[in-house]
Coordinates of C-alpha atoms and ligand atoms in Angstrom, one line a residue:
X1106 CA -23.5 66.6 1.6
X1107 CA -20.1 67.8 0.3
X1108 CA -17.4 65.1 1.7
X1109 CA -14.7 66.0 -0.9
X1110 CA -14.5 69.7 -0.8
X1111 CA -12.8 72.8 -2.4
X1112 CA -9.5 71.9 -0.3
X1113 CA -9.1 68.7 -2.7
X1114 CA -9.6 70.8 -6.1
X1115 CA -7.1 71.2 -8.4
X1116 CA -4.7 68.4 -7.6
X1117 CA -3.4 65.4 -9.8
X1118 CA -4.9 61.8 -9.8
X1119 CA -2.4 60.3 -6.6
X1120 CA -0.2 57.5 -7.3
X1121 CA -2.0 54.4 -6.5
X1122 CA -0.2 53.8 -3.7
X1123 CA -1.9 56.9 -2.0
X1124 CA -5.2 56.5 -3.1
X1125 CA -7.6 55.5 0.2
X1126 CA -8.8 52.2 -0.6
X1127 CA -12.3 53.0 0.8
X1128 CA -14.4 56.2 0.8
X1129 CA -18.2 57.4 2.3
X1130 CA -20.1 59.9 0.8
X1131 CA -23.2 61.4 0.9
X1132 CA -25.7 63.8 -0.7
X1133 CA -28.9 64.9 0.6
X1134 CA -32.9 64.0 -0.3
X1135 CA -35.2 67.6 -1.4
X1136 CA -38.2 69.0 -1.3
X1137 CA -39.2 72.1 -3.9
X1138 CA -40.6 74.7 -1.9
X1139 CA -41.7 76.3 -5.1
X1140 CA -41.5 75.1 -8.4
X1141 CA -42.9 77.4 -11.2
X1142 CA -42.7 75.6 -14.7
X1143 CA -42.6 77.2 -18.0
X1144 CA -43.8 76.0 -21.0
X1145 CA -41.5 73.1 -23.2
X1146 CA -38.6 73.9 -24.7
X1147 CA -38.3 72.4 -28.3
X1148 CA -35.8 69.6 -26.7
X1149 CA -39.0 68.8 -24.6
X1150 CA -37.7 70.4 -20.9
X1151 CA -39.1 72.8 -19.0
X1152 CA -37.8 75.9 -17.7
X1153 CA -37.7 76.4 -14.1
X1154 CA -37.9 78.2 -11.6
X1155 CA -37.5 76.5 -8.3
X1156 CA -36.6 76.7 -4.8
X1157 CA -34.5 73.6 -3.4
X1158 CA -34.6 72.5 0.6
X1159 CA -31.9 69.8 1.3
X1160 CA -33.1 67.4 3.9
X1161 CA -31.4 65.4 6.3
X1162 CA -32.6 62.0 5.1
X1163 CA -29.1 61.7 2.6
X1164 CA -28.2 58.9 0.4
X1165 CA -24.6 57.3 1.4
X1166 CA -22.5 55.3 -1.5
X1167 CA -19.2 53.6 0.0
X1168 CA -16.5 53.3 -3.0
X1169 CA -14.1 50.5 -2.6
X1170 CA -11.2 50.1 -4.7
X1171 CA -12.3 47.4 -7.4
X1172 CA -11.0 45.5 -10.3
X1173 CA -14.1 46.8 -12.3
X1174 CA -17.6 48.7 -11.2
X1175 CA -19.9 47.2 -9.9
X1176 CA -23.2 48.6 -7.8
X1177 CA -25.4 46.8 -4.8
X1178 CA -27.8 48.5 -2.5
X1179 CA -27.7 47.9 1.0
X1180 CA -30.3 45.2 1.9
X1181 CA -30.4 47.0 5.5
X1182 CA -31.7 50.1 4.0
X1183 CA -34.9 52.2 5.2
X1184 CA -36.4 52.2 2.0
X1185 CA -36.8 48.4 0.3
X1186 CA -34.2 48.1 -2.5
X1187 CA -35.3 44.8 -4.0
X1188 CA -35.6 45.2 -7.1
X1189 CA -33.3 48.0 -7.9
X1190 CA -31.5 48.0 -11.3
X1191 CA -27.7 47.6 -10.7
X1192 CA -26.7 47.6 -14.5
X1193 CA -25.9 50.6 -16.8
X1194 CA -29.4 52.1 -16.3
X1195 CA -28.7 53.3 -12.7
X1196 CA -27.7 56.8 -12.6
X1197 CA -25.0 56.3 -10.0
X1198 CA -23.1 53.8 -12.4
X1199 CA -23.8 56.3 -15.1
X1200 CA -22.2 58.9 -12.6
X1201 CA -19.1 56.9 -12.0
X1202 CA -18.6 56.4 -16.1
X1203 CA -19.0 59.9 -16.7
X1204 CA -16.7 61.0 -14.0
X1205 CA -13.9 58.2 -15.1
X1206 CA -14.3 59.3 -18.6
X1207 CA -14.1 63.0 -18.0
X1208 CA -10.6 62.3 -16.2
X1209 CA -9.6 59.6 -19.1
X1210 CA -9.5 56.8 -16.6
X1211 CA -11.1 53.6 -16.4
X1212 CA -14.1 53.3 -13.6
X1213 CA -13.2 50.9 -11.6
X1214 CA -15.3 50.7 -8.3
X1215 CA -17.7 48.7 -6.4
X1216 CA -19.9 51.0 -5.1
X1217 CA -22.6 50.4 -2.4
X1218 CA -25.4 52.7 -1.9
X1219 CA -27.7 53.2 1.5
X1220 CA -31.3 54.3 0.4
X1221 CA -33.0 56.6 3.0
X1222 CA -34.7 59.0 0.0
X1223 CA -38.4 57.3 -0.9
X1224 CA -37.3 56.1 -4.8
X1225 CA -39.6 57.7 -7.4
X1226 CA -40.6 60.0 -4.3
X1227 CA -40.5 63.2 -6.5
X1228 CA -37.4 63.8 -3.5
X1229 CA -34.6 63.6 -6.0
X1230 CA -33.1 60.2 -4.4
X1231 CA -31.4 59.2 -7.8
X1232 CA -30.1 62.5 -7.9
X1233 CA -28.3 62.2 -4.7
X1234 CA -27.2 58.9 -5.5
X1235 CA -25.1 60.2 -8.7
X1236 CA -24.0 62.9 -6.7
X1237 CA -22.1 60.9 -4.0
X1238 CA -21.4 59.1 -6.3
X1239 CA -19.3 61.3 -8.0
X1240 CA -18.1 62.9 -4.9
X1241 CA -17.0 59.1 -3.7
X1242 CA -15.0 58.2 -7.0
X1243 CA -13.6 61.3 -7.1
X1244 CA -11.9 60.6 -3.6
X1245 CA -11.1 57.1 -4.6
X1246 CA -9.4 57.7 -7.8
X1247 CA -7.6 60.6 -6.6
X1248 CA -8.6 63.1 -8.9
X1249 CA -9.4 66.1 -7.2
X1250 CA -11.9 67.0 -10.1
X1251 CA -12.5 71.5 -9.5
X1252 CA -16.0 71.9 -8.2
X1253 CA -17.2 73.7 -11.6
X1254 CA -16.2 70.3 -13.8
X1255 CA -17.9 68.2 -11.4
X1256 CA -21.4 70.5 -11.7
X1257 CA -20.9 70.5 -15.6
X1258 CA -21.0 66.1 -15.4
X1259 CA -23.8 66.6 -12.5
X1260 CA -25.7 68.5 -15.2
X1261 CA -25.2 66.5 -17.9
X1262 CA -26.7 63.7 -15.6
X1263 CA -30.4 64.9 -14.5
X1264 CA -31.4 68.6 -14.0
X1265 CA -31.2 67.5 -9.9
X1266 CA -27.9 66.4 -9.8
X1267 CA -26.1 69.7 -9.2
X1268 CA -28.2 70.7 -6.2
X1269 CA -28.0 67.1 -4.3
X1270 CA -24.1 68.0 -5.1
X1271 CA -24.6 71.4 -2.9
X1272 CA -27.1 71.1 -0.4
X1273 CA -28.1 74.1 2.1
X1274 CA -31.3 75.9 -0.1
X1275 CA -30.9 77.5 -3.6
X1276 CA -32.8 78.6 -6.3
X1277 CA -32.8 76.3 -9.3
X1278 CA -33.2 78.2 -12.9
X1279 CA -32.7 76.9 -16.7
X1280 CA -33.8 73.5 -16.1
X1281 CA -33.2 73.4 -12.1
X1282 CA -29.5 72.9 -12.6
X1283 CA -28.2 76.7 -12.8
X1284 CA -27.9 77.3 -9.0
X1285 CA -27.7 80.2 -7.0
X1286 CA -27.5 79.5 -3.1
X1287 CA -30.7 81.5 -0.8
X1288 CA -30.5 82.3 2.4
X1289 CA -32.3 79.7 4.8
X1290 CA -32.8 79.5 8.6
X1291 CA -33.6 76.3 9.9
X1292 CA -34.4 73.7 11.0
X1293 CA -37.4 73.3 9.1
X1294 CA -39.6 70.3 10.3
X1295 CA -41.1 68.4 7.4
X1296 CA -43.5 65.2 7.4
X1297 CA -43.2 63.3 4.1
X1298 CA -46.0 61.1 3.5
X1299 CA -45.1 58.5 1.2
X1300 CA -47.5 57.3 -1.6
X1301 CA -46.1 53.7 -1.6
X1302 CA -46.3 53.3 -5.5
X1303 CA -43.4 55.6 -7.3
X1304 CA -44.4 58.2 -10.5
X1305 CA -42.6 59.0 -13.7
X1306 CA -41.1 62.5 -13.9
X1307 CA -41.5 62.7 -17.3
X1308 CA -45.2 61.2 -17.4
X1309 CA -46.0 64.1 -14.4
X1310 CA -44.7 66.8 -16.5
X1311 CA -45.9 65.8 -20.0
X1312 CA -49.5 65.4 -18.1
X1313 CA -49.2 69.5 -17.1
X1314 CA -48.1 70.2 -20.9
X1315 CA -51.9 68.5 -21.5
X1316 CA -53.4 70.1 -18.8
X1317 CA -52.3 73.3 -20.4
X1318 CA -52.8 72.0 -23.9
X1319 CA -56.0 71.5 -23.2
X1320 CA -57.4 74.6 -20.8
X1321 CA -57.6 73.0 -17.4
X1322 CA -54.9 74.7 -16.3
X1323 CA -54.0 78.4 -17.1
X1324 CA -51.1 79.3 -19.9
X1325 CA -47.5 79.7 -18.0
X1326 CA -46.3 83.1 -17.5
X1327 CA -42.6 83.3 -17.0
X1328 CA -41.3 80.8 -14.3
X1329 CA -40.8 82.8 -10.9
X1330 CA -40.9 81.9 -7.2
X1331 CA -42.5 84.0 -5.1
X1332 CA -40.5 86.3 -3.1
X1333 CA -42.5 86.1 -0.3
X1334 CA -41.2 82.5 -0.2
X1335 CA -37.8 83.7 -0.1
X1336 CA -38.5 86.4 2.5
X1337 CA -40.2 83.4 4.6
X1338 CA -37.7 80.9 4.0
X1339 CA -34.5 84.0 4.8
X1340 CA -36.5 84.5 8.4
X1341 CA -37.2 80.8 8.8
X1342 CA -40.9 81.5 9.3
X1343 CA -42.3 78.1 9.1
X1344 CA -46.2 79.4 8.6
X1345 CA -45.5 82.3 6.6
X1346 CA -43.1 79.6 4.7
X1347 CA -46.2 77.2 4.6
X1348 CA -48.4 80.1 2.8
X1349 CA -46.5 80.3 0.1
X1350 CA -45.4 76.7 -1.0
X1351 CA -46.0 76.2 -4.3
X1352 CA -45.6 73.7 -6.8
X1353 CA -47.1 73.6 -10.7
X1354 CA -46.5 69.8 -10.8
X1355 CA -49.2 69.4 -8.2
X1356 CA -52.2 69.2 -10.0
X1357 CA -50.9 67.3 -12.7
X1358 CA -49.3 64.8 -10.4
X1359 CA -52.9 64.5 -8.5
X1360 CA -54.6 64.1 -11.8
X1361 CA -52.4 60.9 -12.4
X1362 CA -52.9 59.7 -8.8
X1363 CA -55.7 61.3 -7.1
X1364 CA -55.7 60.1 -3.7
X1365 CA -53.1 62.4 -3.3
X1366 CA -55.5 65.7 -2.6
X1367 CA -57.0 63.3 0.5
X1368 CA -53.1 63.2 1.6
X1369 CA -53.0 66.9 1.2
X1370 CA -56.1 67.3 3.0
X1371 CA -55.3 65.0 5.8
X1372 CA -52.1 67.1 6.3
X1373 CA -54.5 70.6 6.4
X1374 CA -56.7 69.3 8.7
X1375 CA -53.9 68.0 11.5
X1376 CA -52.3 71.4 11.2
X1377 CA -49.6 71.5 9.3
X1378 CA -48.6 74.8 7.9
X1379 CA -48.3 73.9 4.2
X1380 CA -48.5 71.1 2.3
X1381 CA -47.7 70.7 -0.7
X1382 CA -46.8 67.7 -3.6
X1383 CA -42.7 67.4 -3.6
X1384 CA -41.6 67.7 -7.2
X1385 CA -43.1 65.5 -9.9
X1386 CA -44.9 63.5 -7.2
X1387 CA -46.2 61.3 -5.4
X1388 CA -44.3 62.4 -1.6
X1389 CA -46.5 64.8 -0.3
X1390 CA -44.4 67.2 2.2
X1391 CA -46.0 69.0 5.5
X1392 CA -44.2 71.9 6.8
X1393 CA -44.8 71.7 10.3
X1394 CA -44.6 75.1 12.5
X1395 CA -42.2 73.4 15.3
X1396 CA -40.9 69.9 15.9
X1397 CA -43.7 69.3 18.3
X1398 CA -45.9 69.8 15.7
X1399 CA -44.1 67.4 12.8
X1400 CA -44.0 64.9 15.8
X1401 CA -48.0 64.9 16.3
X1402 CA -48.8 65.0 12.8
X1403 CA -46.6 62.0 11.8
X1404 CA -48.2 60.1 15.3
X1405 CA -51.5 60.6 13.6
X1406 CA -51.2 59.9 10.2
X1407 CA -49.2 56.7 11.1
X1408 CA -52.0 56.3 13.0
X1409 CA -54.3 55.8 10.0
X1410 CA -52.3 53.7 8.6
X1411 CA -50.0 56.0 6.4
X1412 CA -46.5 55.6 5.8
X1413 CA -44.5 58.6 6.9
X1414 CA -40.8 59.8 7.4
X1415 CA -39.4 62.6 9.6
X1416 CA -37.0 65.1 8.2
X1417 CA -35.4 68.8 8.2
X1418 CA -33.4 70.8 6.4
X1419 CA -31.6 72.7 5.1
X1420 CA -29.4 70.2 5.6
X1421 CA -26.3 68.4 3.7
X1422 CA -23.9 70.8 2.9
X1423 CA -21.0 70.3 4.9
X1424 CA -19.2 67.9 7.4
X1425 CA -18.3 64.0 5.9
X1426 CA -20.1 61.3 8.0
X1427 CA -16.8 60.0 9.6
X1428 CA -19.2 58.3 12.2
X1429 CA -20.6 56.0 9.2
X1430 CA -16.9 54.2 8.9
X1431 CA -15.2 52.0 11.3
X1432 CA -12.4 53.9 13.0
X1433 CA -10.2 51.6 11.5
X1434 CA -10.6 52.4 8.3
X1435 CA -7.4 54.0 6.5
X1436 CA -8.6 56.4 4.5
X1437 CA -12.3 57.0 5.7
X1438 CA -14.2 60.0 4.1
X1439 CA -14.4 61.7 0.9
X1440 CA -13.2 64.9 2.7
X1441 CA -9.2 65.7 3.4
X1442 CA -8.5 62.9 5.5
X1443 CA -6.0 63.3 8.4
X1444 CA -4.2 60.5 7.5
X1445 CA -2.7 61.6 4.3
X1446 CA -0.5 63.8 4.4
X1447 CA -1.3 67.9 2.3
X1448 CA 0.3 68.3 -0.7
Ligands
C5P276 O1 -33.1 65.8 -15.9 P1 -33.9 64.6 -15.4 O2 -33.4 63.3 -16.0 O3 -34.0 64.6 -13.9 O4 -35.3 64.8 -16.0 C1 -36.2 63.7 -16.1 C2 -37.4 64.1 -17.0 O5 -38.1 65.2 -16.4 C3 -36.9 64.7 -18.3 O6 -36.7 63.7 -19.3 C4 -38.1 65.6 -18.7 O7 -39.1 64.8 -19.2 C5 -38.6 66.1 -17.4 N1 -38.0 67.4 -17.1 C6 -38.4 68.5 -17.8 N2 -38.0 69.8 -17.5 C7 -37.0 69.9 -16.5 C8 -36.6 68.8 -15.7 C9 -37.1 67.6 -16.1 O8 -39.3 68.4 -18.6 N3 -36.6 71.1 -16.2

């Protein structure tokens, strides 16, 4: 979700003395409708090409005017944060230092981050951390940063920053990061069953380069996403939509953790109108046909004892979360606030 937008480009750092003390942002959780993958470049990524859904379920990072930067999660989170690394490793303190840097500042923040995206979900949770993260310190320091210098530190980040930075629906090419916004009518009603144990990205994909490696799965063409998919997703055609989801991280992902296909399956046989592994694993996401439909399929599997989460998209690309600060606050969002005056 963009709470510092294009109206805030292009200024100066403020004077301290204008600088809100506080900000809110927040960038959304995905799901890859499609995601074709090439074969390895010689740096060892793939080429992609991918089709992003922002969902509703967003990461939120508060940025308080600090002495130094410093991280916590939320203990009230949905998702269990115990456990997290708070140090140099996390890629929202690694957002912050990049974004300080870029603007020849020092990062000084304490940052607090609200998980709702499953972590090592293959939903791009990380991602969204960094990115309002970046969109948080941006508002707090006062920078202003243009849109185009705050997608080149995104990239330089993780191939999933940019998109968690924009939101809405978009085809991802080069490595996922060159973005081109599609057409999407929503809502979309996904079921995300969680796997309760997270997967390495790196160890889904290098298991595809062995699948291919070794013929159990077919050479990659070029990467492309079907235009049916685009067609489906453009109408908002939820089974058409759930035809055509695709995903060539899938069967690696289910040969490192194979009780995925039965989560698949269980999402088949309740009627969901795709199913399919999101990214690198192991969420699996049902596309349900209505929100009837997402609302009985998550009844049952919770019913058999699966954990589950409700979301839609697109979602995330607009509107600050004024709602998630007490009124109080001074300066409350990462968007213009009203009580600062234009300049
Ligand atoms: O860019 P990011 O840090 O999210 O990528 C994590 C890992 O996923 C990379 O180190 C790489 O192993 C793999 N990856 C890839 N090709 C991509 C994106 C990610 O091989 N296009």
């Amino acid at each position: 979700m963009i709470a510092a937008d294009d109206a805030v480009s292009d200024r100066a750092p403020r004077p301290a003395a204008e600088a809100p003390r506080r900000v809110v942002a927040t960038a959304p959780g995905k799901v890859n409708l499609a995601l074709a993958v090439g074969a390895p470049e010689p740096d060892g990524y793939h080429p992609l090409a991918t089709v992003f859904l922002a969902l509703d379920l967003v990461e939120e990072v508060e940025a308080t005017a600090s002495d130094a930067l410093r991280l916590a999660f939320d203990p009230a989170s949905p998702i269990e944060v115990a456990g997290l690394a708070c140090d140099d490793s996390n890629l929202a303190i690694r957002a912050a230092r990049a974004l300080a840097e870029h603007a020849g500042i020092a990062p000084r923040a304490s940052l607090r981050i609200t998980k709702r995206v499953p972590i090592a979900g293959g939903m791009g949770g990380g991602s969204a951390d960094a990115a309002a993260t970046l969109l948080a310190c941006d508002a707090l320091w006062g920078l202003g940063t243009p849109r185009e210098e705050l997608h080149a530190i995104a990239r330089a980040l993780g191939a999933d920053v940019p998109f968690a930075l924009e939101g809405g629906a978009a085809l991802g090419t080069g490595r996922g990061d060159l973005l081109e916004p599609v057409p999407a009518r929503g809502p979309l009603h996904l079921v995300l069953v969680l796997d309760g144990e997270g997967m390495s990205t790196p160890a889904t994909y290098r298991e595809l380069d062995r699948l291919r490696d070794a013929g159990e799965l077919p050479q990659p063409g070029p990467a492309e996403v079907p235009a049916a998919l685009l067609a489906a997703l453009a109408a908002g055609d939820a089974e058409a939509l759930g035809a055509h989801l695709a995903n060539d991280l899938e069967a690696p992902a289910i040969r490192l953790r194979p009780r995925l296909a039965a989560t698949l399956a269980a999402g088949r046989a309740l009627g969901a109108a795709g199913a399919l592994v999101s990214g690198s694993g192991p969420t699996v996401a049902l596309l349900a046909a209505s929100d009837a439909a997402a609302a009985e399929i998550a009844a049952s599997l919770a019913a058999e004892g699966r954990s589950v989460l409700r979301a839609s998209g697109p979602a995330g690309a607009s509107a600050a979360p004024d709602d998630a600060l007490p009124a109080a606050a001074p300066h409350p969002t990462a968007s213009p606030d009203s009580t600062e005056e234009p300049r």
